[in-house]
Structures are given as structure tokens and as C-alpha cells.
Amino acid sequence: MLNIGFLKGKVDLKCPISPDLIKKYQSISLNILAEKGINEAAFFATGRYEGVEMVDRMEVVKKSDILFCSENISNEELSNIKETAHFISLLEPYNNKEVEGQMQAYPFKTFSMDMIPRTSLAQSMDVLSSMASVAGYKAVLKAADLLPRYLPMMITAAGSIKPSKVLVIGAGVAGLQAIATARRLGAMVEAFDVRSASKEEVESLGAKFVEVEGAADDKGAGGYAVQQSEDFLKRQQAEVQKRASNADIIITTAQLRGRPAPKLILKETVNNMKPGSVIIDLASSTGGNCEVTEDQKTIQVNGVTIVGNSALANEMIQDASNLLSNNIFNFVNIMVKDGALHYDSENEILVKSKL
């Protein structure tokens, strides 16, 4: 029987093996090894891990035929992985150019789940979309918590309160979840996206789609924004500034794979916003969509609160762990056949995610 092993991340503390997946792994003839304490940060009870061998980290590394860790591991640990094993991680090779060469120096096969194509066939394994959905939801809740105003319209004996205005920049998975959440909370929502195809999705959620003519639209970009012309960016920034001056909350989600995030909210725009307004920048890890964003920090500029956090999904760690665990299982399921490791060189999902 093959062993599948799960290691704790040192920064990413999500649990990659939720209790609900144990029987599923057993059903495809996999024995489960996990690093001791892997479940604790996600608040999964240890008593629910019957059938899982909770062992020391290096034992997981040495015994696993399939090994998962959400981050890269040490050179010592990499050198102890079985030659015939499959190592699965999220290595961001589009941002870290050296990692592919590093992994090719080892005999085992390496797969990076953030390289899985964002297609209908791979949807159940698309960890980026899963985490983006959680982040979009959490972004609205965090903004609502920081905003010194209501989101919905309120009619009280003391007077009426107008609904807050939310501007969402980027209508991908995170943006659409943010739109839906803000609408459920009663806010008025506007959304930008360079992809005209997203207009219908935005409007179906009850938001207004703000269109800037002349965008480069690349349907093969895998859910990411594409590089735009200088002329388009200037017109987009002008439209954003106009809308931002009336917004109570701005949520930005636009990222370019392998490139810095486009600067869509200038410092001048922030200075023109109403005091008390909130910006949640989900693109902060790649430079941010807001010119003054600081990654992993919450700052105030001219009375406007700016939150730079691309890992908001980690603040809803239990559900994020459940989704991550499902993504991993669905990915592993296509590389195991009749209880043995099977690399299908014609499977697009495996080929495109392999380093």
C-alpha cells in the first residue's frame, strides 16, 4: 500500500488533511502519514484522525510515496524524499524562477498546485480559486469591521442611514465573492474588470459593471488580468479615482501572474477618499493595486485605512483547510491508479503542474 504524507507549513498553517478525507484516501488504497500537530491550527480535533499515523516530520518525509507540504521544504528534507515519490506543493515558479531548477536536481517528480490550469476539468483541484473565494468573502467582513459606518441602508426612529458604497476592482473568483458578500450585507456595489466577459457575472450578482473601453482581453490568461497599454491604464486610473472618491470600501484583487500587480489606486486617489473609508488590497504580495499598500500591514493615510493582505483565507483557517484538503485529494486521485503511482504524460493537469 502506498503512503501519502502531509507536512505542516511553517508560514501557511492550514491543515492539508481534514478528517472528512481520511476514508476517501483509504478508499483509493492510500495509507496516511501526517506530522504531529498538523490539525491543531485549523481546530480539527485529534480524536477525529483515527487511521492516520501521526509521526515526526522526518519520518513522514522518508516514508511517503506522495508527500504534500504547502511550502517548499529544507534541502535536507528534499534529499530524504524517495526517488520514486511525488512531491506536491505550492511553489509559485512564476514568481520564484530558481525553484524549477532546484527541483529538477532531485529524482522524484515535483508538482506545484498553483500551476494547475484554471479550466472546468481542473476546477475541483484549483486551490488558487478555492483560496481566492475565501479571501474575497473575508475581505468584505474585514472592511465592514473597520468601516465606521453601516453597510446596509437603515431606517430608524432616529433617522435614515444611506447604504455604503463598495467598489470591487477585479471580478475574478475573489472579486465575485466580494461582490456577492457585500450585496448580501446590503451595500451598493460597483465593479471593474478588464475582461468584458465578466460583465454578465457582475450584473447577475446585483452590482453595477463599470467599463473602460479598449482593454486587452486575453481569454487564455487563466483567470488573471493581463498587461494593459499605458493609455488604457491612465483612463482606468482616472475612472477609478472618480469612483473611489464616492466609495466607502474598495477591494482590489487584480494580479498579473509573474509580474507586479498593476497600480490602480494612486496616492492622490487615496487622499481624495472620504475619511473613514477602507481599502482591502488582496494583491499586496505582488506589490499591491494601491500605491501606498504595505504587504502584511494595516496603515492609515489621510484618514483612509489600507489593509495589505493576500493571505486573508488563512484567517478563516478551518473552512480554508477543508477546501484545500478537497483540492489535494482530487489532484492525488488522478495520479493514483489501482493502488500505484501513475503519471499520465497526456494528462494536461499533471503535465502543466509538473516542474
Short mmCIF file of C-alpha atoms in Angstrom, two decimals:
data_model
loop_
_atom_site.label_atom_id
_atom_site.label_comp_id
_atom_site.label_asym_id
_atom_site.label_seq_id
_atom_site.Cartn_x
_atom_site.Cartn_y
_atom_site.Cartn_z
CA MET A 1 0.00 0.00 0.00
CA LEU A 2 1.26 3.48 -0.88
CA ASN A 3 1.89 6.06 1.83
CA ILE A 4 0.69 9.63 1.43
CA GLY A 5 2.30 12.09 3.85
CA PHE A 6 1.34 15.59 4.95
CA LEU A 7 3.71 18.13 6.48
CA LYS A 8 2.90 21.29 8.42
CA GLY A 9 3.73 24.59 6.77
CA LYS A 10 5.90 26.96 8.76
CA VAL A 11 4.08 30.07 7.46
CA ASP A 12 0.92 28.59 5.95
CA LEU A 13 -0.75 26.83 8.88
CA LYS A 14 -3.79 25.46 7.01
CA CYS A 15 -4.30 21.74 7.55
CA PRO A 16 -4.00 19.82 4.24
CA ILE A 17 -5.76 16.70 5.54
CA SER A 18 -9.21 17.30 7.01
CA PRO A 19 -10.84 14.43 8.94
CA ASP A 20 -13.54 14.08 6.28
CA LEU A 21 -10.94 12.99 3.70
CA ILE A 22 -9.46 10.07 5.65
CA LYS A 23 -11.90 7.44 4.35
CA LYS A 24 -11.59 8.78 0.80
CA TYR A 25 -7.83 8.27 0.82
CA GLN A 26 -8.30 4.80 2.27
CA SER A 27 -10.80 4.02 -0.50
CA ILE A 28 -8.06 4.50 -3.11
CA SER A 29 -5.65 2.31 -1.11
CA LEU A 30 -3.53 5.04 0.44
CA ASN A 31 -2.16 4.87 3.97
CA ILE A 32 -1.98 8.32 5.61
CA LEU A 33 1.00 9.73 7.50
CA ALA A 34 0.87 13.22 9.00
CA GLU A 35 3.23 15.37 11.01
CA LYS A 36 2.23 15.56 14.66
CA GLY A 37 0.06 18.59 15.41
CA ILE A 38 -0.84 19.24 11.79
CA ASN A 39 -4.52 19.55 12.72
CA GLU A 40 -4.23 21.97 15.62
CA ALA A 41 -4.12 25.37 13.88
CA ALA A 42 -7.29 24.52 11.93
CA PHE A 43 -9.11 23.42 15.11
CA PHE A 44 -9.66 19.84 13.89
CA ALA A 45 -9.98 17.51 16.89
CA THR A 46 -7.17 14.97 17.16
CA GLY A 47 -9.73 12.31 18.05
CA ARG A 48 -11.13 12.50 14.53
CA TYR A 49 -7.86 11.26 13.00
CA GLU A 50 -8.38 7.55 13.57
CA GLY A 51 -6.48 5.65 10.89
CA VAL A 52 -3.86 8.38 10.41
CA GLU A 53 -0.31 7.78 11.64
CA MET A 54 0.76 10.98 13.44
CA VAL A 55 4.57 10.84 13.42
CA ASP A 56 7.65 13.08 13.43
CA ARG A 57 8.29 15.30 10.41
CA MET A 58 11.31 13.45 9.03
CA GLU A 59 9.54 10.10 9.31
CA VAL A 60 6.74 11.48 7.13
CA VAL A 61 9.34 12.66 4.58
CA LYS A 62 11.22 9.35 4.43
CA LYS A 63 8.22 7.01 4.28
CA SER A 64 5.91 8.87 1.88
CA ASP A 65 5.32 7.83 -1.72
CA ILE A 66 3.27 11.02 -2.15
CA LEU A 67 4.31 13.96 0.01
CA PHE A 68 2.44 17.25 0.42
CA CYS A 69 3.58 20.47 2.04
CA SER A 70 2.03 23.84 1.19
CA GLU A 71 5.52 25.40 1.13
CA ASN A 72 8.95 24.37 -0.05
CA ILE A 73 10.87 22.28 2.47
CA SER A 74 14.54 22.23 3.50
CA ASN A 75 17.28 20.77 1.32
CA GLU A 76 17.87 18.10 3.95
CA GLU A 77 14.22 17.07 3.77
CA LEU A 78 14.19 17.15 -0.04
CA SER A 79 17.22 14.85 -0.13
CA ASN A 80 15.35 12.32 2.03
CA ILE A 81 12.31 12.02 -0.25
CA LYS A 82 12.08 8.64 -2.02
CA GLU A 83 13.44 8.69 -5.57
CA THR A 84 10.16 7.28 -6.89
CA ALA A 85 7.93 9.66 -4.90
CA HIS A 86 5.70 12.52 -5.98
CA PHE A 87 6.23 15.77 -4.07
CA ILE A 88 3.27 18.18 -4.19
CA SER A 89 3.42 21.79 -3.04
CA LEU A 90 2.58 25.38 -3.99
CA LEU A 91 5.95 26.69 -5.14
CA GLU A 92 4.96 29.72 -7.25
CA PRO A 93 7.55 29.10 -10.01
CA TYR A 94 6.22 32.14 -11.88
CA ASN A 95 7.47 34.33 -9.00
CA ASN A 96 10.43 32.19 -7.95
CA LYS A 97 12.47 31.47 -11.08
CA GLU A 98 15.02 29.28 -9.28
CA VAL A 99 12.66 26.71 -7.80
CA GLU A 100 12.18 24.73 -11.03
CA GLY A 101 15.93 24.16 -11.39
CA GLN A 102 16.16 23.26 -7.71
CA MET A 103 13.50 20.56 -8.03
CA GLN A 104 14.88 19.12 -11.26
CA ALA A 105 18.09 18.29 -9.39
CA TYR A 106 16.18 15.59 -7.47
CA PRO A 107 14.97 12.26 -8.92
CA PHE A 108 11.41 12.44 -7.58
CA LYS A 109 8.61 14.18 -9.50
CA THR A 110 7.54 17.62 -8.25
CA PHE A 111 4.11 19.15 -8.81
CA SER A 112 3.10 22.72 -7.98
CA MET A 113 -0.65 23.03 -7.49
CA ASP A 114 -0.64 26.76 -8.25
CA MET A 115 0.26 25.76 -11.83
CA ILE A 116 -2.85 23.61 -12.32
CA PRO A 117 -4.68 25.04 -15.36
CA ARG A 118 -7.78 27.02 -14.41
CA THR A 119 -10.15 25.02 -16.60
CA SER A 120 -13.51 23.36 -15.98
CA LEU A 121 -11.84 19.93 -15.91
CA ALA A 122 -9.42 21.03 -13.16
CA GLN A 123 -11.91 23.08 -11.15
CA SER A 124 -12.11 20.63 -8.27
CA MET A 125 -8.32 20.85 -7.76
CA ASP A 126 -7.93 24.59 -8.30
CA VAL A 127 -6.51 25.64 -4.96
CA LEU A 128 -5.97 29.25 -6.09
CA SER A 129 -9.67 29.66 -6.84
CA SER A 130 -10.64 27.99 -3.56
CA MET A 131 -8.46 30.33 -1.51
CA ALA A 132 -9.49 33.37 -3.57
CA SER A 133 -13.14 32.65 -2.83
CA VAL A 134 -12.46 32.57 0.91
CA ALA A 135 -10.32 35.73 0.69
CA GLY A 136 -12.99 37.65 -1.22
CA TYR A 137 -15.57 36.83 1.43
CA LYS A 138 -13.25 37.67 4.31
CA ALA A 139 -12.18 40.94 2.66
CA VAL A 140 -15.72 42.29 2.90
CA LEU A 141 -16.11 41.21 6.53
CA LYS A 142 -12.78 42.82 7.45
CA ALA A 143 -13.70 46.02 5.62
CA ALA A 144 -17.10 46.11 7.33
CA ASP A 145 -15.40 45.70 10.70
CA LEU A 146 -13.02 48.61 10.02
CA LEU A 147 -15.60 50.91 8.41
CA PRO A 148 -17.14 53.39 10.89
CA ARG A 149 -20.48 53.12 9.09
CA TYR A 150 -23.23 50.62 8.31
CA LEU A 151 -23.14 48.68 5.07
CA PRO A 152 -26.92 48.39 4.55
CA MET A 153 -29.50 51.13 4.49
CA MET A 154 -31.03 51.57 7.93
CA ILE A 155 -34.31 53.29 8.71
CA THR A 156 -34.65 54.01 12.41
CA ALA A 157 -36.68 56.28 14.66
CA ALA A 158 -33.61 58.50 14.90
CA GLY A 159 -33.34 58.88 11.13
CA SER A 160 -32.34 57.08 7.94
CA ILE A 161 -28.83 55.90 7.08
CA LYS A 162 -27.76 55.53 3.46
CA PRO A 163 -26.16 52.24 2.31
CA SER A 164 -22.39 52.18 1.95
CA LYS A 165 -20.79 52.12 -1.49
CA VAL A 166 -18.36 49.33 -2.29
CA LEU A 167 -16.01 49.34 -5.28
CA VAL A 168 -14.51 45.99 -6.31
CA ILE A 169 -11.58 46.06 -8.72
CA GLY A 170 -11.12 42.73 -10.49
CA ALA A 171 -14.09 40.40 -10.97
CA GLY A 172 -12.29 37.08 -10.83
CA VAL A 173 -13.09 34.49 -8.15
CA ALA A 174 -12.14 36.74 -5.21
CA GLY A 175 -13.86 39.76 -6.70
CA LEU A 176 -17.10 37.95 -7.44
CA GLN A 177 -17.21 36.53 -3.91
CA ALA A 178 -16.59 40.02 -2.53
CA ILE A 179 -19.40 41.42 -4.68
CA ALA A 180 -21.82 38.72 -3.57
CA THR A 181 -20.93 39.17 0.11
CA ALA A 182 -21.18 42.98 0.00
CA ARG A 183 -24.56 42.72 -1.72
CA ARG A 184 -25.82 40.25 0.89
CA LEU A 185 -24.82 42.76 3.56
CA GLY A 186 -26.86 45.43 1.81
CA ALA A 187 -24.16 47.62 0.25
CA MET A 188 -24.34 49.30 -3.15
CA VAL A 189 -21.64 47.69 -5.29
CA GLU A 190 -19.74 48.71 -8.41
CA ALA A 191 -17.10 46.55 -10.08
CA PHE A 192 -14.30 46.97 -12.63
CA ASP A 193 -12.67 44.28 -14.71
CA VAL A 194 -10.65 44.44 -17.91
CA ARG A 195 -12.43 41.30 -19.15
CA SER A 196 -15.70 42.27 -20.78
CA ALA A 197 -16.88 38.67 -20.32
CA SER A 198 -17.18 39.30 -16.57
CA LYS A 199 -19.89 41.95 -17.07
CA GLU A 200 -22.71 39.41 -17.08
CA GLU A 201 -21.42 37.72 -13.91
CA VAL A 202 -21.09 41.04 -12.08
CA GLU A 203 -24.58 42.17 -13.05
CA SER A 204 -26.09 38.79 -12.14
CA LEU A 205 -24.93 39.44 -8.56
CA GLY A 206 -26.74 42.78 -8.44
CA ALA A 207 -23.70 45.02 -8.91
CA LYS A 208 -23.05 47.70 -11.49
CA PHE A 209 -20.31 46.91 -14.01
CA VAL A 210 -18.05 49.89 -14.76
CA GLU A 211 -16.49 49.50 -18.17
CA VAL A 212 -13.42 51.28 -19.54
CA GLU A 213 -13.20 50.91 -23.32
CA GLY A 214 -10.16 49.49 -25.08
CA ALA A 215 -8.98 46.77 -22.68
CA ALA A 216 -6.77 43.96 -23.91
CA ASP A 217 -8.79 40.81 -23.27
CA ASP A 218 -6.89 37.52 -23.09
CA LYS A 219 -9.26 34.61 -22.55
CA GLY A 220 -6.26 32.30 -22.16
CA ALA A 221 -4.91 34.14 -19.12
CA GLY A 222 -6.26 31.56 -16.69
CA GLY A 223 -8.33 33.92 -14.56
CA TYR A 224 -5.62 36.57 -14.24
CA ALA A 225 -5.62 40.11 -15.52
CA VAL A 226 -3.35 40.76 -18.49
CA GLN A 227 -0.89 43.57 -19.12
CA GLN A 228 -2.67 46.67 -20.44
CA SER A 229 -1.44 49.59 -22.53
CA GLU A 230 -0.27 52.80 -20.85
CA ASP A 231 -3.18 54.66 -22.44
CA PHE A 232 -5.71 52.21 -21.04
CA LEU A 233 -4.13 52.28 -17.57
CA LYS A 234 -4.32 56.09 -17.49
CA ARG A 235 -8.00 56.06 -18.45
CA GLN A 236 -8.68 53.28 -15.94
CA GLN A 237 -6.91 55.17 -13.15
CA ALA A 238 -8.96 58.29 -13.97
CA GLU A 239 -12.20 56.29 -13.77
CA VAL A 240 -11.10 54.59 -10.54
CA GLN A 241 -10.28 57.95 -8.96
CA LYS A 242 -13.70 59.27 -9.91
CA ARG A 243 -15.49 56.25 -8.41
CA ALA A 244 -13.16 55.97 -5.40
CA SER A 245 -13.96 59.46 -4.17
CA ASN A 246 -17.51 58.26 -3.52
CA ALA A 247 -16.64 54.77 -2.23
CA ASP A 248 -16.71 53.75 1.41
CA ILE A 249 -14.90 50.47 0.73
CA ILE A 250 -12.56 49.46 -2.09
CA ILE A 251 -11.49 45.83 -2.54
CA THR A 252 -8.72 45.21 -5.06
CA THR A 253 -7.93 41.78 -6.48
CA ALA A 254 -6.09 42.38 -9.79
CA GLN A 255 -2.88 40.38 -10.23
CA LEU A 256 -0.62 39.60 -13.20
CA ARG A 257 0.98 36.17 -13.00
CA GLY A 258 4.75 36.54 -12.75
CA ARG A 259 4.60 40.36 -12.77
CA PRO A 260 3.99 43.12 -10.23
CA ALA A 261 0.32 43.91 -9.61
CA PRO A 262 -0.94 46.91 -11.64
CA LYS A 263 -1.13 50.19 -9.70
CA LEU A 264 -4.79 51.15 -10.00
CA ILE A 265 -5.25 53.33 -6.91
CA LEU A 266 -2.76 56.18 -6.75
CA LYS A 267 -1.78 58.03 -3.58
CA GLU A 268 -3.67 61.01 -4.97
CA THR A 269 -6.79 58.83 -5.17
CA VAL A 270 -6.40 57.78 -1.53
CA ASN A 271 -6.05 61.43 -0.49
CA ASN A 272 -9.31 62.23 -2.26
CA MET A 273 -11.28 59.47 -0.50
CA LYS A 274 -13.61 60.14 2.41
CA PRO A 275 -12.01 59.87 5.88
CA GLY A 276 -13.01 56.56 7.45
CA SER A 277 -13.01 54.73 4.11
CA VAL A 278 -11.31 51.33 3.83
CA ILE A 279 -9.16 49.70 1.13
CA ILE A 280 -8.52 45.95 1.26
CA ASP A 281 -5.68 45.10 -1.13
CA LEU A 282 -5.64 41.38 -1.90
CA ALA A 283 -2.79 41.87 -4.39
CA SER A 284 -0.34 43.12 -1.75
CA SER A 285 2.04 40.15 -2.04
CA THR A 286 2.95 41.19 -5.59
CA GLY A 287 3.22 44.91 -4.88
CA GLY A 288 -0.43 45.80 -4.40
CA ASN A 289 -3.02 47.54 -6.57
CA CYS A 290 -2.85 50.58 -4.29
CA GLU A 291 0.24 52.76 -4.48
CA VAL A 292 0.57 53.10 -0.70
CA THR A 293 -0.16 49.49 0.26
CA GLU A 294 2.30 47.77 2.59
CA ASP A 295 2.18 43.98 2.46
CA GLN A 296 1.01 42.28 5.67
CA LYS A 297 0.33 45.66 7.28
CA THR A 298 -2.68 47.82 8.10
CA ILE A 299 -1.91 51.51 7.74
CA GLN A 300 -3.78 54.81 7.66
CA VAL A 301 -3.24 57.52 5.07
CA ASN A 302 -5.19 60.76 5.35
CA GLY A 303 -7.89 59.02 7.40
CA VAL A 304 -8.21 56.07 4.99
CA THR A 305 -7.41 52.57 6.31
CA ILE A 306 -5.44 50.37 3.89
CA VAL A 307 -5.09 46.65 4.59
CA GLY A 308 -2.44 44.80 2.56
CA ASN A 309 -3.09 41.08 2.86
CA SER A 310 -3.00 38.47 0.09
CA ALA A 311 -3.49 35.62 2.56
CA LEU A 312 -6.85 36.54 4.08
CA ALA A 313 -8.02 32.95 3.50
CA ASN A 314 -5.76 31.96 6.42
CA GLU A 315 -7.99 33.98 8.74
CA MET A 316 -10.81 31.52 8.02
CA ILE A 317 -8.47 28.63 8.53
CA GLN A 318 -10.90 25.79 9.16
CA ASP A 319 -13.01 26.20 6.02
CA ALA A 320 -9.90 27.11 4.03
CA SER A 321 -8.35 23.85 5.27
CA ASN A 322 -11.44 21.89 4.25
CA LEU A 323 -11.31 23.33 0.73
CA LEU A 324 -7.54 22.85 0.44
CA SER A 325 -7.89 19.22 1.58
CA ASN A 326 -10.53 18.56 -1.09
CA ASN A 327 -8.35 20.16 -3.77
CA ILE A 328 -5.39 17.97 -2.78
CA PHE A 329 -7.43 14.77 -2.75
CA ASN A 330 -8.89 15.44 -6.19
CA PHE A 331 -5.38 16.09 -7.53
CA VAL A 332 -3.89 12.99 -5.91
CA ASN A 333 -6.79 10.91 -7.25
CA ILE A 334 -5.61 11.45 -10.85
CA MET A 335 -2.06 10.29 -10.09
CA VAL A 336 -3.02 7.04 -8.35
CA LYS A 337 -4.33 4.10 -10.37
CA ASP A 338 -5.05 0.65 -8.96
CA GLY A 339 -3.12 1.48 -5.80
CA ALA A 340 0.04 2.55 -7.64
CA LEU A 341 1.56 5.88 -8.67
CA HIS A 342 0.71 6.69 -12.27
CA TYR A 343 2.00 9.69 -14.20
CA ASP A 344 -0.06 10.15 -17.36
CA SER A 345 2.08 12.23 -19.74
CA GLU A 346 -1.05 13.04 -21.76
CA ASN A 347 -2.98 14.45 -18.80
CA GLU A 348 -2.90 18.26 -19.17
CA ILE A 349 -3.39 18.83 -15.45
CA LEU A 350 -0.40 16.71 -14.46
CA VAL A 351 1.82 17.93 -17.30
CA LYS A 352 1.22 21.65 -16.66
CA SER A 353 1.68 21.35 -12.89
CA LYS A 354 4.89 19.30 -13.08
CA LEU A 355 8.20 21.15 -12.60
#
